[in-house]
mmCIF file of C-alpha atoms in Angstrom:
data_model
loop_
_atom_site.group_PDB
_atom_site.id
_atom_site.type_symbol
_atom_site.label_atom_id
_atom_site.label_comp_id
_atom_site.label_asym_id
_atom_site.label_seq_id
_atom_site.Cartn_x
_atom_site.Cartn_y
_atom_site.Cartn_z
ATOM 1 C CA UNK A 1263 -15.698 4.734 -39.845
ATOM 2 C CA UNK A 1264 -12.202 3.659 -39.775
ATOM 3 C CA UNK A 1265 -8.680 5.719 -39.465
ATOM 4 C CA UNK A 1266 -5.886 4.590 -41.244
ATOM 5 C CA UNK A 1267 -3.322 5.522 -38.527
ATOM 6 C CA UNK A 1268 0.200 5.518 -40.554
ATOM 7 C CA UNK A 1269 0.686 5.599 -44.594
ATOM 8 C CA UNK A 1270 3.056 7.314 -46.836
ATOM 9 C CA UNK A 1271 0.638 8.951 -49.445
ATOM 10 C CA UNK A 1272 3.248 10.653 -51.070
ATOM 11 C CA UNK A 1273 5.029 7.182 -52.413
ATOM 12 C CA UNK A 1274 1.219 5.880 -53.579
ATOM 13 C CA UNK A 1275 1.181 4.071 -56.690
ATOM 14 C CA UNK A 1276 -1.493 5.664 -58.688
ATOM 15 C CA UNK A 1277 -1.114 4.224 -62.024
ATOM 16 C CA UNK A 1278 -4.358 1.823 -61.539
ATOM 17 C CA UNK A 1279 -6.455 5.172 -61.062
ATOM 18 C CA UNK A 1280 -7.944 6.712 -64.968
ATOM 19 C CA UNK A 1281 -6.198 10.484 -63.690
ATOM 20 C CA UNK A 1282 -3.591 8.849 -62.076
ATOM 21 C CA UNK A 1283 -3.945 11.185 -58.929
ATOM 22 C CA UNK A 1284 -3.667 10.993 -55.102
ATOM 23 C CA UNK A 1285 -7.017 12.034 -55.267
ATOM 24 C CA UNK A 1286 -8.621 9.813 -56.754
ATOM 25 C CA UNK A 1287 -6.871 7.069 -54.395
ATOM 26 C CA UNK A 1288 -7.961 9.140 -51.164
ATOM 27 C CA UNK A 1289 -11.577 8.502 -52.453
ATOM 28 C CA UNK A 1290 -11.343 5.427 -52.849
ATOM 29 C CA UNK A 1291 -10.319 4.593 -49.125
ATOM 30 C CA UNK A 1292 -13.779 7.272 -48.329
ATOM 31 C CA UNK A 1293 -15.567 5.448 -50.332
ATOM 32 C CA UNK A 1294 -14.928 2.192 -47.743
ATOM 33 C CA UNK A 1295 -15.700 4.464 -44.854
ATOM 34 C CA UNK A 1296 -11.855 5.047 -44.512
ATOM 35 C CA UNK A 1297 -12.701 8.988 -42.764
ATOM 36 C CA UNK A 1298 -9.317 10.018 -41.846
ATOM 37 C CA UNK A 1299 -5.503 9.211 -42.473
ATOM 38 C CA UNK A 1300 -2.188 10.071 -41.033
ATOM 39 C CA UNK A 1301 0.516 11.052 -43.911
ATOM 40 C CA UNK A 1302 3.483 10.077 -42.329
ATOM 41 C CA UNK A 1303 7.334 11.777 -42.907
ATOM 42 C CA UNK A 1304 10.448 9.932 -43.236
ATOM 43 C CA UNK A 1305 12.765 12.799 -43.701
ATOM 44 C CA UNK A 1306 13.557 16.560 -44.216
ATOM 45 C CA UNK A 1307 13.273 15.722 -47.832
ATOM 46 C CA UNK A 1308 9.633 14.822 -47.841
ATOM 47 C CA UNK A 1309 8.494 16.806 -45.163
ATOM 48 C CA UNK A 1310 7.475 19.954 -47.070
ATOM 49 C CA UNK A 1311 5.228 17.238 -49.316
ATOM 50 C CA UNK A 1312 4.002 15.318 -46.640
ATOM 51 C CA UNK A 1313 2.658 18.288 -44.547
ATOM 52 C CA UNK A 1314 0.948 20.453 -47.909
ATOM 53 C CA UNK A 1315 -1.188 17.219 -48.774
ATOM 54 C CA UNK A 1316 -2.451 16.866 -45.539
ATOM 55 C CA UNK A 1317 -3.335 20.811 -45.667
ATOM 56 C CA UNK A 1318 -4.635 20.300 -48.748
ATOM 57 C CA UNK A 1319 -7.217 17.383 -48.051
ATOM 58 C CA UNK A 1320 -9.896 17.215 -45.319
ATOM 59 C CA UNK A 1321 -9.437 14.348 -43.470
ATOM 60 C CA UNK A 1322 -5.741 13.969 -43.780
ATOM 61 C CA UNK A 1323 -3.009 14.581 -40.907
ATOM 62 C CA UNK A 1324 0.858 14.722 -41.141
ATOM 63 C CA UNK A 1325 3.862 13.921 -38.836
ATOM 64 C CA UNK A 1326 7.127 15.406 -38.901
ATOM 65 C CA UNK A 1327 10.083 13.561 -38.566
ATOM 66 C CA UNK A 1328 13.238 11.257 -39.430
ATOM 67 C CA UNK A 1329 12.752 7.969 -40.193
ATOM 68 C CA UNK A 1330 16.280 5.772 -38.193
ATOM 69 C CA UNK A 1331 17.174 4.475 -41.702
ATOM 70 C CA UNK A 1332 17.475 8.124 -42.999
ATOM 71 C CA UNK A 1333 19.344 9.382 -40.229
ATOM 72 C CA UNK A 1334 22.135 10.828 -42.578
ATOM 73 C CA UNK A 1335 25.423 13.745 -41.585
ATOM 74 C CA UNK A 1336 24.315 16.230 -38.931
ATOM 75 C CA UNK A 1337 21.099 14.972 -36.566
ATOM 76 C CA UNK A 1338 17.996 16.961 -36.884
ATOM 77 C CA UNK A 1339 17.874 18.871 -33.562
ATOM 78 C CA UNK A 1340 15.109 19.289 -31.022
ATOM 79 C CA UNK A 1341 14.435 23.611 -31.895
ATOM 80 C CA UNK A 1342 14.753 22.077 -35.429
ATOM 81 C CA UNK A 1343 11.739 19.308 -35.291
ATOM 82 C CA UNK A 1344 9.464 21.854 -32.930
ATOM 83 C CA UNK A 1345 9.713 24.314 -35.999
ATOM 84 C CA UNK A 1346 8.860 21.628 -38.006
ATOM 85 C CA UNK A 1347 5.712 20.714 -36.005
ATOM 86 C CA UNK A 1348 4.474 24.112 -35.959
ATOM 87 C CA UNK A 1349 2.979 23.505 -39.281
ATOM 88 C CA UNK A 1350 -0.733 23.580 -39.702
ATOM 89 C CA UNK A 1351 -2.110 19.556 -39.396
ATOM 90 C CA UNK A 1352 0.426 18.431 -37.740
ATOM 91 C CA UNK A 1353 -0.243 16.367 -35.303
ATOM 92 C CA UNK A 1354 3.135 13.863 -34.350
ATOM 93 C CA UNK A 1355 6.369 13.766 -34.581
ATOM 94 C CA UNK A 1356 8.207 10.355 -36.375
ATOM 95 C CA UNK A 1357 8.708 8.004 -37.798
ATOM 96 C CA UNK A 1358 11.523 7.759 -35.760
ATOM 97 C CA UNK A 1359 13.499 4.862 -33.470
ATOM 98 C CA UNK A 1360 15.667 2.643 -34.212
ATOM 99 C CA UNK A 1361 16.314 0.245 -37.364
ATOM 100 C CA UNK A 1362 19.451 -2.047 -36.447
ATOM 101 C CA UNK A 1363 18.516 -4.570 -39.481
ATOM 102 C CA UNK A 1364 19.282 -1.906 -42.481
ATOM 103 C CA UNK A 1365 21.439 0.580 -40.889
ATOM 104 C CA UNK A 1366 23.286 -0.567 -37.573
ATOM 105 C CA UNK A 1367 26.613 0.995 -38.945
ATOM 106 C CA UNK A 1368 24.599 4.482 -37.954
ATOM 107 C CA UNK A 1369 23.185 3.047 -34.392
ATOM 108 C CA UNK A 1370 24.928 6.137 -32.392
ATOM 109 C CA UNK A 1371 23.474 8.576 -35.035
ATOM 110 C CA UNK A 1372 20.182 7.280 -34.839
ATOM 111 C CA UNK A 1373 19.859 6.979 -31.304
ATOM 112 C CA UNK A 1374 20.557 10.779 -31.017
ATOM 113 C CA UNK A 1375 18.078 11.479 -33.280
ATOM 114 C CA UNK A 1376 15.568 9.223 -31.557
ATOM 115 C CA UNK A 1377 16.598 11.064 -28.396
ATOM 116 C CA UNK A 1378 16.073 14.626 -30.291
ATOM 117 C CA UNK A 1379 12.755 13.490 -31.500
ATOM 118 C CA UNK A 1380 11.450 11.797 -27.752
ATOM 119 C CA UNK A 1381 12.314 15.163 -26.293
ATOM 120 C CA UNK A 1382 10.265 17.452 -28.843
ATOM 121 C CA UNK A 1383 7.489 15.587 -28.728
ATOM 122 C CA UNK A 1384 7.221 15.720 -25.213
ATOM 123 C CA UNK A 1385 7.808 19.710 -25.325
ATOM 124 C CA UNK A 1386 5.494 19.948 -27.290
ATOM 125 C CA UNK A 1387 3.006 17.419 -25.885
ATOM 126 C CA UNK A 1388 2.612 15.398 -28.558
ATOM 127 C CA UNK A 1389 3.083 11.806 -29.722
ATOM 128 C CA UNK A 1390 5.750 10.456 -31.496
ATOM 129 C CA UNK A 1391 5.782 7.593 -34.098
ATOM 130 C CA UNK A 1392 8.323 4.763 -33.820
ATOM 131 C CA UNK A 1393 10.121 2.549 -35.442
ATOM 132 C CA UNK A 1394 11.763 -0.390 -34.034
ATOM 133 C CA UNK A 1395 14.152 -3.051 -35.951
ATOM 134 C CA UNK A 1396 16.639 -5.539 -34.467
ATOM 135 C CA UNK A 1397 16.815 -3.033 -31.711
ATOM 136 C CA UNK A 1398 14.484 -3.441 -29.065
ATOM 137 C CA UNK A 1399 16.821 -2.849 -26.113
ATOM 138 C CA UNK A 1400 17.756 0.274 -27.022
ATOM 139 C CA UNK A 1401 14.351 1.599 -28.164
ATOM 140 C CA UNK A 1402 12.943 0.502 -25.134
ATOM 141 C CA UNK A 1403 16.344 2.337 -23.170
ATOM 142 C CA UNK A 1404 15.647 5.694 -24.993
ATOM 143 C CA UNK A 1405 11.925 5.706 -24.258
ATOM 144 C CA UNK A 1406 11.959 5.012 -20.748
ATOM 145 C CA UNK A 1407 14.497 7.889 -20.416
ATOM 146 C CA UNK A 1408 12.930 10.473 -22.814
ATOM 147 C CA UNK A 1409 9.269 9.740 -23.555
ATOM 148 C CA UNK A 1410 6.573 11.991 -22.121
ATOM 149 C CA UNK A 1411 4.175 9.779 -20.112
ATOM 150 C CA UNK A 1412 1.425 12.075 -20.994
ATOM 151 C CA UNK A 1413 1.712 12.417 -24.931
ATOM 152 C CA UNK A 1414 3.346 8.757 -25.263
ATOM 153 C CA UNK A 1415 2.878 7.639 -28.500
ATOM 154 C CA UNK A 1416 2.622 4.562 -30.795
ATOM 155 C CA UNK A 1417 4.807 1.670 -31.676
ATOM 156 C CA UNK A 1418 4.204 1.780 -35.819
ATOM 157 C CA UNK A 1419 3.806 -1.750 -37.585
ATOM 158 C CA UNK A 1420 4.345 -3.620 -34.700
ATOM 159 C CA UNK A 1421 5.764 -7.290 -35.589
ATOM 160 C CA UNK A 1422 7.745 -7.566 -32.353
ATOM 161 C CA UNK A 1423 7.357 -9.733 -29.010
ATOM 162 C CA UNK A 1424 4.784 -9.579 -26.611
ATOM 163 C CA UNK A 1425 7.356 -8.525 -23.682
ATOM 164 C CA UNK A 1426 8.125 -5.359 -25.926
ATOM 165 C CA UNK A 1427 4.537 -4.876 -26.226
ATOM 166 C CA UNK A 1428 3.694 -4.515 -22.472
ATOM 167 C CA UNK A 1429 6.626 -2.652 -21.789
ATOM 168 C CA UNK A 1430 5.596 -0.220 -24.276
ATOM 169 C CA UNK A 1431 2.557 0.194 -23.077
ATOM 170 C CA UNK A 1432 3.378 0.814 -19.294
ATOM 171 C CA UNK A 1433 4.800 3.851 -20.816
ATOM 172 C CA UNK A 1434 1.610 4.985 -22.206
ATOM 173 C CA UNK A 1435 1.876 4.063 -26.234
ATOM 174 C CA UNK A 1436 -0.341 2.550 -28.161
ATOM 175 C CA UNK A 1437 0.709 -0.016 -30.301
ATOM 176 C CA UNK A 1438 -0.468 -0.201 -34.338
ATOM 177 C CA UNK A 1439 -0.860 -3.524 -36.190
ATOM 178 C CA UNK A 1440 -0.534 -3.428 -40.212
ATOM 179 C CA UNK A 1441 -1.388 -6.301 -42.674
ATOM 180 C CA UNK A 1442 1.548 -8.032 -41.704
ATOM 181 C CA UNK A 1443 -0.728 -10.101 -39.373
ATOM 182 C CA UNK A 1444 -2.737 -11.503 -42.376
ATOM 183 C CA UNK A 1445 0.271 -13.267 -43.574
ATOM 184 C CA UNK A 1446 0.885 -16.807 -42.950
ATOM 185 C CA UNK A 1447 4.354 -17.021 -40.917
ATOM 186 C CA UNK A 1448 2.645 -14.268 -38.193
ATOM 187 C CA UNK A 1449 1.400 -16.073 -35.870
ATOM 188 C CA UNK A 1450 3.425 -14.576 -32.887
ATOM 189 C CA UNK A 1451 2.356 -11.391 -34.130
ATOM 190 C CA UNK A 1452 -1.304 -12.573 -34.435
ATOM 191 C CA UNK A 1453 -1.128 -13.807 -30.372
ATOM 192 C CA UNK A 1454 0.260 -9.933 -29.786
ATOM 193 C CA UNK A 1455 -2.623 -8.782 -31.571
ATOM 194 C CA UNK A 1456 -5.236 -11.046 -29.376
ATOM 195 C CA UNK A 1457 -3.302 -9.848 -26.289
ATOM 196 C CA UNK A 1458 -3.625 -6.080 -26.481
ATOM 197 C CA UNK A 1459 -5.877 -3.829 -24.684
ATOM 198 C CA UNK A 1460 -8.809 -2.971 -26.930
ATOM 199 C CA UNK A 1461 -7.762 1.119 -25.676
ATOM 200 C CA UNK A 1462 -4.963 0.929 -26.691
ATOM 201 C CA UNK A 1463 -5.097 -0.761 -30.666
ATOM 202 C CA UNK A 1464 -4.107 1.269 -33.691
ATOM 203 C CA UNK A 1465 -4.972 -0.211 -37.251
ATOM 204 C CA UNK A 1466 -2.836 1.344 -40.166
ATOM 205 C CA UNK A 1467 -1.751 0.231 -43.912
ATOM 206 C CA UNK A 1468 1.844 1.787 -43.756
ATOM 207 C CA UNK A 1469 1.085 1.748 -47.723
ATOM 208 C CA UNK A 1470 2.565 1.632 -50.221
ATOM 209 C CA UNK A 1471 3.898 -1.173 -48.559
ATOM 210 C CA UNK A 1472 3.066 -4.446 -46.993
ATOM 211 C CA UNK A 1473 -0.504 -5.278 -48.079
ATOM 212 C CA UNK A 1474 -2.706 -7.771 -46.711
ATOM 213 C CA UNK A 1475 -3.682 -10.590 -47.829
ATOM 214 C CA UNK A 1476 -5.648 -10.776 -50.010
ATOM 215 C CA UNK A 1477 -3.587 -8.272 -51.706
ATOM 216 C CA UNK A 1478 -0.461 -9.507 -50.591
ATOM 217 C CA UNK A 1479 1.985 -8.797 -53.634
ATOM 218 C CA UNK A 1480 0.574 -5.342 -54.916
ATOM 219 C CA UNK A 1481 0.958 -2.141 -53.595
ATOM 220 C CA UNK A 1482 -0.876 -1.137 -50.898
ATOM 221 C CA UNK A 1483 -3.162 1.767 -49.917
ATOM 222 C CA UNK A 1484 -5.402 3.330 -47.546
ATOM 223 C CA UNK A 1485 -8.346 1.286 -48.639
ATOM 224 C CA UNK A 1486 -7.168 -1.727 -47.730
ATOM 225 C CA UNK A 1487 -7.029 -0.861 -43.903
ATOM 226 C CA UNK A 1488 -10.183 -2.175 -44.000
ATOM 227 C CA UNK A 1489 -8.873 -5.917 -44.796
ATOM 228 C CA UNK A 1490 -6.678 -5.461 -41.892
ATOM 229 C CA UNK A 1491 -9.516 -4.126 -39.172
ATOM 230 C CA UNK A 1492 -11.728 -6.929 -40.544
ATOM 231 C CA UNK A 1493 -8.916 -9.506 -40.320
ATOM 232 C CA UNK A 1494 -7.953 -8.568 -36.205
ATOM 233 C CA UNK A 1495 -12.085 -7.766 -35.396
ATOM 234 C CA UNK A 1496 -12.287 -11.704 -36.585
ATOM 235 C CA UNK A 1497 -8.652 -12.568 -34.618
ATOM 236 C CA UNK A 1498 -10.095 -10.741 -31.680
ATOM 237 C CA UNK A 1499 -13.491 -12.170 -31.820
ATOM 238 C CA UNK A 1500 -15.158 -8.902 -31.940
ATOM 239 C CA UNK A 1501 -17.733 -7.692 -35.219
ATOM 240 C CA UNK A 1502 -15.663 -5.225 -37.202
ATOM 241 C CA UNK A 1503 -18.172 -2.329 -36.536
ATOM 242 C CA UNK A 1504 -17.149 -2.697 -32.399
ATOM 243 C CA UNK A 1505 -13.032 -2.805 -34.132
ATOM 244 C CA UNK A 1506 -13.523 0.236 -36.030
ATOM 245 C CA UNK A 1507 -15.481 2.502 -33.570
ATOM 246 C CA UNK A 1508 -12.598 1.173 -31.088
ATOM 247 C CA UNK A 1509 -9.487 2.036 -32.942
ATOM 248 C CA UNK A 1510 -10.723 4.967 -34.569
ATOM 249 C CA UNK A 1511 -11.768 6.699 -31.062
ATOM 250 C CA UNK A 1512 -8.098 5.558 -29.786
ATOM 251 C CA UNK A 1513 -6.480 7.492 -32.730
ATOM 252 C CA UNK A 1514 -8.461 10.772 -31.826
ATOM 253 C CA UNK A 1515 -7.701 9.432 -27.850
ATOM 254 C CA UNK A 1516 -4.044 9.965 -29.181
ATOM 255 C CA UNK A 1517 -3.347 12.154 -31.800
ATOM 256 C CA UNK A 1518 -5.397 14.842 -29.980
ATOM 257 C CA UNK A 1519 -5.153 17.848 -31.939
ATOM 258 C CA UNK A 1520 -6.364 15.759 -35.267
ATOM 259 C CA UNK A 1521 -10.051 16.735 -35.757
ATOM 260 C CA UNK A 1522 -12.606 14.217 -36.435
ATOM 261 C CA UNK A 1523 -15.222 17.051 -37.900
ATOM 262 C CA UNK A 1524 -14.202 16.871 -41.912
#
């Protein structure tokens, strides 16, 4: 069994499946022992989407949240994102953090809204999502100040140095590696991956984008997390079956009000 701890199965391309349908794709991934999947939102836009097809599918779970590079106008506020994680399923708050690479003209805005989302989540006990990008002063700044120690959370896609790493995970997170470590220029990211604590590993797709290699090139999906847990069990020197029971009892460790009955 494996968990496919952060995709965007609302921006799936389907068009390889005969109906075409999200279905279809979410069986797929099942059909590769893929049990469970968190749906995650980028923004107040796709948040009513992202929550109804995770209450419409067993298996699924949603976050809530604004993703740094849609930080837009007025910042969503902290009584605004605990409404919005009231929702049946949900079970996080994010993406948020900080993205300096695409959008450092809107650093202050996005830092407030980072702040907004650290402090809801830790209201409400739960973890929060993050994304980091050219910014890993300030991301580590904000969560020191702001992040529940209890609830924590995980660093999303990680790609960045192993310093980062360990000073994210004094504060509790969990840090999730996607097929970016199959690709050839990633070896510092592969030594990260070697280096962290086998409690504390998260495997996701973050599909439709960045697929592994093999698939490297097409769009990705759910169903390929299995290329990436098969890929780090081999990096790690562990069989897959040991990687999979791992990270999937680390996702349930973290994202405790997820279910793992379907």
């Amino acid at each position: 069994m494996l968990v496919d701890s952060h995709c965007h199965l609302d921006r799936l391309k389907l068009s390889s499946y005969p109906g075409n349908s999200l279905e279809e794709a979410i069986q797929a991934a099942k059909a590769r022992d893929i049990s469970h999947m968190l749906c995650v939102c980028i923004s107040e836009q796709n948040k009513n989407t992202v929550v109804s097809i995770a209450q419409r599918y067993p298996g699924i779970y949603a976050s809530v949240g604004v993703h740094p590079s849609d930080v837009k106008g007025e910042v969503v506020s902290v009584e605004t994102l605990k409404e919005w994680a009231s929702e049946d399923k949900v079970v996080a708050l994010g993406e948020t953090g900080l993205d300096y690479y695409y959008a450092e003209e809107s650093a202050d805005a996005q830092k407030a809204s980072f702040k907004n989302h650290l402090i809801a989540a830790a209201e409400l006990d739960l973890p929060v999502i993050i994304h980091t990008r050219d910014a890993r002063h300030d991301t580590l700044d904000l969560m020191d100040q702001y992040a529940s120690r209890e609830s924590a959370g995980v660093m999303h896609c990680f790609t960045e140095s192993w310093e980062m790493a360990e000073k994210a995970l004094a504060m509790g997170f969990y840090i999730s590696i996607s097929g970016i470590v199959t690709f050839k220029n990633a070896e510092e990211l592969r030594d990260v991956t070697r280096r962290i604590p086998s409690d504390r590993l998260l495997v996701e797709t973050d599909s439709p984008y960045l697929a592994p290699v093999p698939h490297r090139g097409k769009p990705n999906e759910p169903k390929y997390v299995r290329e990436v847990a098969e890929f780090i069990a081999d990096l790690r020197g562990v069989s897959f079956e040991k990687l999979a029971e791992q990270t999937t009892e680390n996702f349930f460790q973290l994202f405790k009000t997820a279910k793992r009955d379907l």
